[in-house]
Each structure stands twice: as C-alpha cells, then as structure tokens.
Amino acid sequence: MTPKFSLKHLHKSFGQKHVLQGVNLEIFPGESMVIIGGSGTGKSVLLKCLLGLLHADKGSIQMDGQEILKESSTQQEQRLQDIGVLFQGSALFDSLTVWENVAFRLIYAQHMNRKEAKLIALQKLASVGLNESVANLSPAEISGGMQRRVALARAIATQPHVLFFDEPTAGLDPIFSSVINDLIRGCVNELGATALTITHDMKSARAVGDRIAMLYDGKILWCGPADEIDTCDNPYVQQFIHGSATGPIHLETDLQHVA
Amino acid sequence: MTDRDKTEENRIKRKKTVTTLLANIGRVFLDFLASTGRVTLFLFQALSQGFRPPYYLHQILRQVWEIGYLSLPVVGLTALFTGMVLALQSYTGFSRFNAENVIANVVVLSMTRELGPVLAGLMVSGRIGAAMAAEIGTMRVTEQIDALTTLSTNPQKYLIAPRLLAGVTMLPLLVLVADSIGVFGGYLVSVYRLGFNPALYLQQTFDFMEIQDVTSGLIKAAFFGFIIALMGCYHGFNSKGGAQGVGKATTYAVVSSSILILITNYLLTSLLFEQG
Ligand SMILES: Nc1ncnc2c1ncn2[C@@H]1O[C@H](COP(=O)(O)OP(=O)(O)O)[C@@H](O)[C@H]1O
Ligand SMILES: [Mg+2]
C-alpha cells in the first residue's frame, strides 16, 4: 500500500534554530495518526511543511507518491482542495460571521449558494455542540473554546479526505474534549479519512489515534500502535506520558546555554 | 602616550569611520534594491492572480466603500480648509501687485494640479494604508492567511487584488471631490471674507481652467491610490511576530507610501509639465 504521506529526512531551520532535523514518518490511507511532543518541538512546523505553507529545507515529503516540495502553486491549490485543517490558533476570519466561516470553502471555492451553504454550516456547528444562536455572531464575540470548535467545524465542512488537527482539544473542558475526540474518530471511521492530530493531551491521543508518534529533538523518537504506548520501553516516551519532571527529557531552557 | 601615537590612532579611527560609513551606505543601497525586488515580485504575483477568475465582487465592493466613501469626510475637510487658506494667502501676495483678480485662477490651478491629489493621497495613506497594513498584518500573524490558502482561496486574489483595484479607481474620484470642495472653499473666503463678486469669481475660475489641469491631477491620484494600496498590502502581508510586528507594518506602510507619493508627484509633474 502506498502511504498517504511519506516523510523522509525532513529538515527545517529558522536561522540558527534547527527545528526539524531528519523526520521520517509514514501515514497510511484511512489511518488516524497522532503526533505528541513537548511544546516548541516543531509539531506545528511539521504540519505546515506538510501543507506546503512552510518550505522544508531538505528531505522529501510525498503525498500519494507525489513529491510536494517541488510542486507548483497550482498543484498545491489542487492538493489542498481535499484537505481540512484546524490551526492551533483557530484562525477564524474576523470579518465574517461564525456560519460564514464554517461555510467559507463551500461559498467561495465551491460556489454553492448561500442558503444551502448555511444549512450545511448549521449542521456542522451542531456536530461540535454549537447551536444556531452563535451562527450569526462574529468570532470575536465567542469564547476561545467555542472558536476552537467553530474552526473544527470549518475544517470538516466539506468532508475532505485528509484532516489535520493542531491541538484540537487544547482549552476545552473534558466533556467537549470527548465530543471532539469522537468527532475525529467518526470522520476517520465513517468517511475513511486520513487524519493527523497533534496533541499534548494523552487521553485524547489514546482516544483518537490508531498510531502515535513522538517528536523530540527534531526527530521522530518513537512510533507505534496506540495501545502499545504504555508498554513501550522508550524512557523518553514513558516520561512524556507520565508527565514526570525527572527523566531523560531535559527542560531546554536558555539558562543551560549560559551555564 | 606620545603625540605621534595619538595622531596615528586618530588616523586609524578616521579610516574606520570612513569604511563603516561606506559600508552603511552600501548596505542601505543593497537593502533598497532587495526590497524593490521583493515589492515588484509581490506586485507581479498579485496582478497575475488578480486577473484570473474567480473575482471576489464582495471584497471589491467592501474596499470601494472603505476607500471611496468612508474617506470622504477626511478628504473633504482637508480640501475645504486648504482652498480657504489658498484664497487668503494668495490675496495677501497678489494684492501687493494689485493683481487680486488672479486669485480664482491660483486657487483652482493649485487645487486641481497639486494640492488636491497630494493632500488627498497623504490623508488616505494615513487612513487607508494604515488600516490595510493592520488588517492584513493581523491576518498574517493569526494564521488567517494560511487558513485562506488551505480553504482553496488564493490570498493574493482574495485580499490584495481587490485593494489594489479599489485604490486605483477610488483615489481619482476622491480627488475630483476634493478639487470641487477646495474650489468651493476658495469661493467662500473670496466672496464672504474678501468681498469678491460671486458671479465674477466663478467666471474667472472656469474661464482659465483647462481640462488638462484636472486630468493631470486625476492621473496622479490613480498612481497615489496604487502606491497606498500596494504599500499597505505589502507590509501587512509580510509582517511577522505578533502585535509588535503588525504595529511596525503599519508604520512602514504609512511612511513608505507618503514618501513614495511625494517622489512620484515630482516625477509625474515634471513628465506632465513637458507636455504643457
Ligand atoms: N515562522 C517562524 N519563524 C521563526 N521561528 C519559528 C517560526 N515558526 C516556528 N518557529 C520556531 O520553531 C519552533 C517550533 O515551533 P512550533 O512548531 O510552533 O512548536 P509546537 O511543537 O509547540 O507546535 C519554536 O521554537 C518556534 O520558535
Ligand atoms: Mg504548535
């Protein structure tokens, strides 16, 4: 089976800061992959490289066997048509209302009429637990957790076959976290979508992922089935999932460079 | 330390100052070339995207509204007081030669050829250029521009092209309004303050005015509108690093468009001047 995404020796630096230093990862069609890792390890950067929003310095990224580091902007546009993305900061358009945000791709790219698009948007909003009363508000008028859910609704509105979620449950209470986890699972199970979820939240990682990969120090340190993560003998992974302050993962502070 | 050591040291110091000065000039020049290149590339991308369908009519209308309609009060007020001051000042000057009857002519010429477009350009650059840089800059740092791309919408086409189009078309209209209000301001002062005959003043205004005075001002205005939109969009689109970055982008947009307006104004004036 050709992987949906295949990353080889991927490198990305910002000036002197080497964020990705040889990432190797394969994601198969219909699979839900979860990437865990400490904050600032480059998870969001990795996701933006996959989308082509950031240009990787070295290595290769293939989607359906096609190299995307060499693609033209037209090819990128075409490729993105079947991808839904939830950005870490939600990234809702504040000049539009909530429902227009959700229906954005339907209206602007698929030229659906506004009435039909609104119906779909309301459906999607309901699936993330938001009712009609928020639909006509502007994104600035709703809470951060609600914005997150609106952004999620926008990502899945056109039922794309590839989904990227950057910390979908950050800032949500446990109940809504479960709702979101179920929703992501549903997209994968029912639509046969391929999903890549970035998270810190181990509960969510276990609920959502078929496989889990851990990013550390610019590389994929461990990658395996979600139910094996508790029994794996990698000390880094064990420290991360138990959240203990002592272990091989050192807190990379600037003080270290001074000392 | 002996005197000779001192002079030697001074010589080295001076040499150092000269080299750093040259290096700085060189760096500024290279920076200038590099940013000219980047702006040109940005413009090229925006244009090549903007001419291809789909066209975002709603976005275009919104910009037309923002630039054309909402700038009217600022531009109108500026033009009114400028026209009034022009009449007063030229009266002071020309009454010394007993040439008060040319005031109407001076007012209309200065307004249409020079002050209308330049003042409207500078005011709109402060109002619109800053707003564009702030809005697009915020969209950049909050990943909204990335989100546009992932939602199959080209940000150049959706954000930049409508602003450029609205800038180029709306500024001439604004300047036409500014010209009229400026002339009206001059009329008010001449008639009610300086005691001119209203009919005579109007006749003098229109007798000496040539159509070219107005069109040359409108041509300038189109260039200025283009500069304002381009600088606002460019600095906003390339801003980085949170609120501070957006603030910087706003400043750059206003400063660079104001300077470019003044330089372009001179170049266009000398070009149009040769054609009479
Ligand atoms: N556009 C950028 N310019 C410079 N540095 C960046 C940029 N984007 C991310 N970084 C750096 O890359 C590192 C990883 O960031 P990120 O991927 O956002 O972390 P996370 O794993 O928490 O999502 C951070 O140290 C950040 O400073
Ligand atoms: Mg992140």
XYZ file of C-alpha atoms and ligand atoms in Angstrom:
563
model
C 0.000 0.000 0.000
C 1.427 3.412 -0.908
C 1.372 5.662 2.118
C -0.833 8.775 2.025
C 2.104 10.748 3.346
C 5.692 9.742 3.366
C 8.285 11.972 5.004
C 11.967 11.281 4.592
C 14.872 13.048 6.317
C 12.873 16.220 6.610
C 14.841 19.255 7.805
C 13.610 22.731 8.624
C 15.532 25.515 10.328
C 14.783 29.116 11.152
C 18.173 30.807 11.054
C 20.290 29.092 13.712
C 17.287 27.308 15.144
C 17.131 23.757 13.794
C 13.547 22.737 14.389
C 13.197 19.584 12.306
C 16.333 17.522 11.923
C 15.543 14.478 9.856
C 11.918 13.500 10.395
C 10.921 10.120 8.962
C 7.252 9.185 9.072
C 4.676 7.316 7.057
C 0.941 7.810 7.342
C -1.313 5.312 5.603
C -4.701 5.968 3.986
C -7.617 5.714 6.390
C -5.342 5.847 9.376
C -5.518 8.201 12.320
C -2.024 9.269 13.274
C -1.318 11.253 16.404
C 1.857 13.234 16.978
C 2.782 14.017 20.550
C 5.686 16.038 21.845
C 6.591 18.895 24.138
C 5.698 22.424 23.228
C 8.142 24.076 20.876
C 9.399 20.788 19.434
C 8.165 21.712 15.971
C 4.853 19.884 15.690
C 3.077 22.860 14.127
C 6.053 23.488 11.856
C 5.867 19.877 10.672
C 2.184 20.305 9.875
C 2.813 23.490 7.914
C 5.532 21.754 5.923
C 3.031 19.020 5.025
C 0.610 21.661 3.800
C 3.289 23.485 1.824
C 2.777 26.671 3.870
C 6.372 26.440 5.013
C 9.046 25.228 2.671
C 11.207 22.497 4.142
C 14.958 22.930 3.694
C 15.924 19.369 2.959
C 14.438 15.925 2.563
C 11.264 14.754 0.906
C 7.530 14.828 1.536
C 5.335 12.702 -0.672
C 1.577 12.759 -0.752
C 0.055 9.874 -2.706
C 3.501 9.268 -4.149
C 3.857 12.843 -5.435
C 6.739 14.956 -4.208
C 5.278 18.127 -2.711
C 8.467 20.079 -2.114
C 8.703 20.654 -5.857
C 5.044 21.310 -6.592
C 3.831 24.498 -8.297
C 1.314 26.776 -6.633
C -1.454 25.457 -8.893
C -0.626 21.911 -7.859
C -0.647 22.993 -4.248
C -4.072 24.583 -4.686
C -5.415 21.383 -6.174
C -3.896 19.218 -3.479
C -5.320 21.358 -0.696
C -8.855 21.026 -2.035
C -9.276 17.702 -0.297
C -7.575 18.694 2.958
C -9.210 20.193 6.030
C -7.081 21.981 8.615
C -7.646 23.116 12.167
C -4.937 25.633 13.062
C -3.550 25.891 16.547
C -4.819 29.456 16.930
C -8.197 28.649 15.297
C -7.519 31.312 12.610
C -11.151 32.276 12.095
C -11.798 35.183 9.730
C -12.984 38.010 11.921
C -14.590 39.969 9.110
C -17.120 37.150 8.640
C -19.763 35.639 10.910
C -19.394 32.234 12.519
C -21.527 30.422 9.973
C -19.814 32.163 7.044
C -16.520 30.942 8.448
C -17.772 27.377 8.525
C -19.230 27.691 5.030
C -16.232 29.542 3.631
C -14.977 26.864 1.280
C -18.497 25.936 0.176
C -19.307 29.522 -0.781
C -16.005 30.844 -2.077
C -14.363 27.813 -3.627
C -17.273 25.533 -4.486
C -19.678 28.378 -5.346
C -22.607 26.870 -3.515
C -25.483 29.282 -2.939
C -25.544 30.898 0.472
C -28.792 29.334 1.694
C -27.650 25.785 1.060
C -24.220 26.533 2.467
C -25.771 27.943 5.621
C -27.760 24.765 6.190
C -24.623 22.681 5.980
C -22.783 25.105 8.237
C -25.507 24.860 10.869
C -25.342 21.069 10.694
C -21.594 21.100 11.203
C -21.906 23.567 14.058
C -24.428 21.262 15.715
C -21.998 18.368 15.427
C -19.457 20.312 17.511
C -22.115 21.233 20.059
C -22.916 24.769 18.938
C -26.478 25.853 18.229
C -27.993 28.376 15.870
C -27.687 31.281 18.285
C -23.930 31.556 17.745
C -24.127 31.221 13.977
C -24.671 34.901 13.331
C -22.161 36.176 15.868
C -18.711 37.312 14.864
C -15.770 35.159 16.018
C -14.625 37.913 18.390
C -17.886 37.591 20.322
C -17.451 33.946 21.342
C -15.071 32.288 23.798
C -11.767 30.692 22.843
C -13.139 27.180 23.334
C -16.087 27.952 21.088
C -13.772 29.444 18.444
C -11.836 26.193 18.505
C -14.990 24.220 17.836
C -16.052 26.576 15.050
C -12.637 26.133 13.471
C -13.074 22.386 13.716
C -16.474 22.622 12.056
C -14.893 24.672 9.285
C -12.167 22.056 8.775
C -14.667 19.234 8.281
C -17.389 21.226 6.493
C -16.606 19.914 3.006
C -15.915 16.371 4.224
C -12.329 16.290 2.999
C -10.474 13.008 2.923
C -7.394 14.321 4.675
C -7.661 16.089 8.014
C -5.052 17.943 10.034
C -5.831 18.969 13.587
C -3.382 21.081 15.559
C -4.229 20.624 19.235
C -7.986 20.209 18.760
C -8.756 19.788 22.451
C -6.488 22.492 23.890
C -8.524 24.828 26.062
C -11.634 22.625 26.087
C -13.284 21.099 29.150
C -13.196 17.265 29.487
C -16.731 16.801 28.173
C -16.177 18.751 24.975
C -12.783 17.093 24.586
C -14.584 13.754 24.436
C -17.098 15.138 21.945
C -14.255 16.337 19.720
C -12.374 13.065 20.055
C -15.470 11.155 18.992
C -15.981 13.531 16.101
C -12.445 12.999 14.789
C -12.802 9.241 15.235
C -16.102 9.474 13.352
C -14.508 11.255 10.399
C -11.907 8.525 10.148
C -14.267 5.587 10.625
C -17.218 6.795 8.559
C -15.601 8.865 5.807
C -12.475 6.794 5.617
C -10.469 9.965 6.067
C -6.794 10.051 6.880
C -6.197 12.167 9.955
C -3.121 13.682 11.532
C -3.713 15.056 15.001
C -1.222 16.984 17.077
C -1.816 16.962 20.784
C -0.342 17.207 24.265
C -3.337 15.530 25.763
C -2.572 11.820 26.268
C -6.207 10.936 26.871
C -7.123 12.445 23.542
C -4.122 10.808 21.848
C -5.253 7.380 23.004
C -8.873 8.022 22.044
C -8.141 9.376 18.585
C -5.034 7.609 17.375
C -4.511 4.336 15.584
C -0.837 5.029 15.829
C 1.119 7.519 17.891
C 4.437 9.124 17.026
C 6.537 11.156 19.383
C 8.518 14.108 18.113
C 11.551 15.014 20.151
C 14.693 16.958 19.319
C 13.690 17.353 15.671
C 13.186 13.645 15.044
C 10.505 11.004 15.447
C 11.710 9.259 18.551
C 9.116 6.541 18.723
C 6.225 5.464 16.530
C 3.848 2.624 17.191
C 0.266 1.456 17.705
C -1.679 3.494 20.230
C -2.266 0.543 22.542
C 1.421 -0.256 22.772
C 2.486 3.129 24.021
C 2.002 2.195 27.674
C 4.152 -0.883 27.384
C 6.939 0.505 25.208
C 10.322 0.691 26.876
C 11.405 4.047 25.485
C 12.306 6.151 28.526
C 11.506 9.426 26.717
C 8.003 8.261 25.825
C 7.442 6.927 29.342
C 8.473 10.239 30.848
C 6.206 12.153 28.493
C 3.080 10.073 29.000
C 3.505 10.083 32.773
C 4.395 13.747 32.776
C 7.220 13.296 35.252
C 9.721 16.076 35.770
C 12.666 13.694 36.068
C 13.914 11.582 33.203
C 15.951 11.805 30.025
C 13.955 14.768 28.637
C 15.757 17.846 29.883
C 13.895 21.120 30.041
C 15.667 23.076 27.404
C 15.973 26.479 28.979
C 18.170 29.300 27.861
C 19.904 29.118 31.220
C 21.618 25.978 30.032
C 23.406 27.885 27.324
C 24.520 30.483 29.837
C 25.812 27.927 32.298
C 51.218 58.102 25.072
C 53.221 60.274 22.712
C 51.732 62.737 20.286
C 52.682 60.549 17.359
C 50.812 57.608 18.798
C 47.802 59.818 19.196
C 47.787 61.058 15.614
C 48.292 57.515 14.418
C 45.354 56.388 16.497
C 43.208 59.239 15.171
C 44.129 58.324 11.623
C 43.048 54.729 12.155
C 39.864 55.915 13.829
C 39.062 58.206 10.911
C 39.760 55.435 8.436
C 37.448 53.178 10.390
C 34.696 55.790 10.377
C 35.025 56.203 6.636
C 34.853 52.465 5.989
C 31.863 51.988 8.279
C 30.185 54.938 6.605
C 30.785 53.436 3.168
C 29.658 50.025 4.386
C 26.482 51.565 5.750
C 25.734 53.389 2.534
C 26.375 50.189 0.617
C 24.116 48.223 2.935
C 21.287 50.757 2.642
C 21.623 50.699 -1.133
C 21.565 46.898 -1.257
C 18.590 46.809 1.111
C 16.844 49.268 -1.146
C 17.456 47.108 -4.222
C 16.371 43.970 -2.383
C 13.128 45.471 -1.137
C 12.372 46.954 -4.552
C 12.759 43.448 -5.927
C 10.511 41.961 -3.264
C 7.797 44.570 -3.805
C 7.934 44.015 -7.561
C 7.636 40.267 -7.127
C 4.740 40.739 -4.708
C 3.007 43.043 -7.162
C 3.570 40.650 -10.031
C 2.034 37.767 -8.078
C -0.942 39.861 -7.013
C -1.603 41.027 -10.562
C -1.170 37.640 -12.182
C -3.583 36.171 -9.618
C -5.952 39.122 -9.670
C -6.715 38.955 -13.373
C -7.714 35.299 -13.210
C -11.250 34.366 -12.134
C -12.944 33.931 -9.712
C -13.365 37.597 -8.859
C -14.425 38.375 -5.336
C -17.014 41.042 -6.029
C -17.993 41.357 -2.398
C -14.388 42.057 -1.412
C -14.014 44.647 -4.152
C -17.196 46.446 -3.119
C -16.129 46.456 0.506
C -12.838 48.123 -0.407
C -14.567 50.609 -2.700
C -16.792 51.517 0.219
C -13.883 51.813 2.658
C -11.601 53.823 0.423
C -14.076 55.792 -1.626
C -16.942 56.528 0.691
C -15.519 56.410 4.211
C -12.561 58.650 3.286
C -14.857 61.415 2.066
C -15.081 63.337 5.371
C -11.325 63.422 5.929
C -10.512 64.339 2.352
C -13.368 66.849 2.157
C -12.328 68.684 5.306
C -8.714 68.827 4.213
C -9.703 70.195 0.817
C -12.122 72.749 2.239
C -9.600 74.336 4.565
C -6.822 74.158 2.004
C -8.967 76.008 -0.527
C -9.846 78.623 2.064
C -6.249 79.171 3.117
C -5.158 79.337 -0.515
C -7.560 82.182 -1.200
C -6.415 84.109 1.854
C -2.709 83.636 1.220
C -2.863 84.442 -2.453
C -4.830 87.559 -1.596
C -2.018 88.631 0.730
C 0.504 88.041 -2.030
C -1.303 89.305 -5.079
C -2.850 92.409 -3.534
C 0.712 93.738 -3.319
C 0.768 93.812 -7.144
C -2.875 94.842 -7.433
C -3.473 91.506 -9.069
C -6.335 90.269 -6.877
C -8.289 89.122 -9.909
C -5.985 86.108 -10.411
C -6.908 84.580 -7.052
C -9.662 82.425 -8.520
C -7.186 81.127 -11.025
C -4.488 80.417 -8.463
C -6.925 78.534 -6.261
C -8.265 76.303 -8.994
C -4.862 75.591 -10.511
C -3.180 74.733 -7.227
C -6.071 72.584 -6.106
C -6.503 70.530 -9.265
C -2.886 70.144 -10.257
C -1.130 69.800 -6.949
C -2.845 70.076 -3.605
C -5.935 68.027 -4.386
C -4.088 64.858 -5.341
C -1.175 65.211 -2.931
C -3.180 66.084 0.157
C -5.858 63.512 -0.596
C -3.085 60.965 -1.188
C -1.369 61.724 2.106
C -4.613 61.730 4.091
C -5.805 58.486 2.543
C -2.415 56.913 3.110
C -2.766 57.648 6.822
C -6.319 56.369 6.913
C -6.411 53.501 4.453
C -2.788 52.445 4.077
C -2.512 52.020 7.841
C -5.805 50.149 8.062
C -4.832 47.775 5.254
C -1.449 47.007 6.805
C -3.038 46.446 10.216
C -5.828 44.215 8.938
C -3.704 42.086 6.632
C -0.871 42.024 9.164
C -3.204 40.718 11.857
C -4.487 38.103 9.441
C -0.907 37.056 8.801
C 0.144 36.696 12.431
C -3.070 34.916 13.433
C -2.639 32.368 10.607
C -5.769 33.590 8.814
C -3.799 33.930 5.582
C -2.602 30.326 5.952
C -6.210 29.349 6.594
C -7.292 31.075 3.374
C -4.765 29.053 1.414
C -5.934 25.797 2.948
C -9.555 26.724 2.178
C -8.764 26.825 -1.550
C -8.755 30.607 -1.718
C -5.722 32.414 -3.026
C -4.898 35.172 -0.534
C -3.368 37.369 -3.241
C -6.567 37.224 -5.190
C -8.903 37.487 -2.223
C -7.067 40.158 -0.232
C -4.600 42.044 -2.378
C -6.126 42.409 -5.840
C -9.421 43.982 -4.619
C -7.488 46.550 -2.595
C -5.235 47.485 -5.496
C -8.209 47.827 -7.797
C -10.186 49.930 -5.337
C -7.146 52.111 -4.630
C -6.512 52.879 -8.285
C -10.133 53.652 -9.100
C -11.280 55.401 -5.948
C -8.491 57.897 -5.435
C -9.251 59.808 -8.672
C -12.901 60.047 -7.650
C -11.924 61.293 -4.213
C -9.637 63.858 -5.784
C -12.415 65.062 -8.051
C -14.499 65.672 -4.951
C -11.538 67.293 -3.189
C -10.969 69.635 -6.154
C -14.572 70.776 -6.121
C -14.665 71.291 -2.366
C -11.327 73.106 -2.447
C -12.527 75.489 -5.128
C -15.689 75.981 -3.133
C -13.594 76.832 -0.051
C -11.714 79.444 -2.036
C -15.022 80.830 -3.258
C -16.386 81.092 0.278
C -13.408 83.056 1.551
C -13.182 85.282 -1.544
C -16.846 86.168 -1.540
C -17.693 86.386 2.157
C -14.394 87.485 3.600
C -12.643 89.376 0.824
C -15.777 90.801 -0.785
C -15.412 89.457 -4.318
C -18.355 89.434 -6.699
C -19.655 85.810 -6.653
C -20.533 85.599 -10.352
C -17.265 87.159 -11.406
C -15.261 84.834 -9.171
C -16.912 81.762 -10.651
C -16.441 83.053 -14.165
C -12.755 83.626 -13.516
C -12.462 80.157 -12.054
C -13.854 78.421 -15.090
C -12.519 80.707 -17.802
C -8.912 79.974 -17.060
C -9.212 76.376 -16.020
C -8.185 73.851 -18.646
C -9.334 70.300 -18.777
C -5.725 69.206 -18.552
C -5.353 70.735 -15.105
C -7.961 68.337 -13.851
C -6.873 65.267 -15.788
C -3.244 65.627 -14.758
C -4.404 65.672 -11.138
C -6.524 62.588 -11.691
C -3.655 60.707 -13.295
C -1.556 61.490 -10.258
C -4.356 60.351 -7.997
C -4.542 56.961 -9.702
C -0.811 56.469 -9.115
C -1.134 57.534 -5.484
C -4.037 55.169 -4.887
C -1.966 52.363 -6.319
C 1.011 53.227 -4.106
C -1.114 53.405 -0.959
C -2.782 50.041 -1.551
C 0.463 48.365 -2.610
C 2.428 49.551 0.424
C -0.407 48.766 2.845
C -0.815 45.266 1.446
C 2.879 44.522 1.065
C 3.832 45.479 4.601
C 0.782 43.790 6.075
C 1.303 40.604 4.085
C 4.936 40.333 5.165
C 4.525 41.265 8.802
C 5.660 38.791 11.423
C 5.899 38.354 15.141
C 2.636 39.299 16.798
C 1.211 42.688 17.723
C 4.562 44.420 17.568
C 5.125 43.214 14.033
C 1.730 44.488 12.973
C 2.494 47.876 14.520
C 5.741 48.047 12.595
C 3.997 47.077 9.374
C 1.507 49.888 9.855
C 4.244 52.447 10.384
C 6.219 51.237 7.386
C 3.105 51.318 5.213
C 2.305 54.940 6.033
C 5.871 56.219 5.917
C 6.820 54.449 2.698
C 3.622 55.367 0.871
C 3.894 59.026 1.943
C 7.468 59.273 0.740
C 6.677 57.451 -2.500
C 3.704 59.759 -3.087
C 5.902 62.850 -2.773
C 8.604 61.444 -5.052
C 6.113 60.181 -7.617
C 4.367 63.529 -7.512
C 7.531 65.297 -8.555
C 8.284 62.787 -11.298
C 4.761 62.955 -12.689
C 4.660 66.732 -12.500
C 7.859 67.034 -14.496
C 6.578 64.482 -17.002
C 3.227 66.207 -17.401
C 4.909 69.614 -17.362
C 6.788 68.781 -20.537
C 3.508 68.109 -22.228
C 2.198 71.551 -21.251
N 7.866 31.443 11.337
C 8.800 31.132 12.260
N 9.938 31.853 12.325
C 10.883 31.536 13.223
N 10.790 30.546 14.119
C 9.685 29.796 14.108
C 8.622 30.049 13.186
N 7.648 29.149 13.398
C 8.079 28.380 14.425
N 9.293 28.755 14.851
C 10.074 28.109 15.926
O 10.008 26.740 15.757
C 9.879 26.074 16.987
C 8.751 25.078 16.942
O 7.525 25.755 16.862
P 6.137 25.010 16.792
O 6.139 24.062 15.665
O 5.084 26.058 16.776
O 6.077 24.230 18.177
P 4.956 23.240 18.678
O 5.578 21.891 18.693
O 4.620 23.694 20.069
O 3.800 23.347 17.748
C 9.670 27.129 18.056
O 10.824 27.208 18.829
C 9.473 28.396 17.288
O 10.156 29.440 17.904
Mg 2.047 24.064 17.912
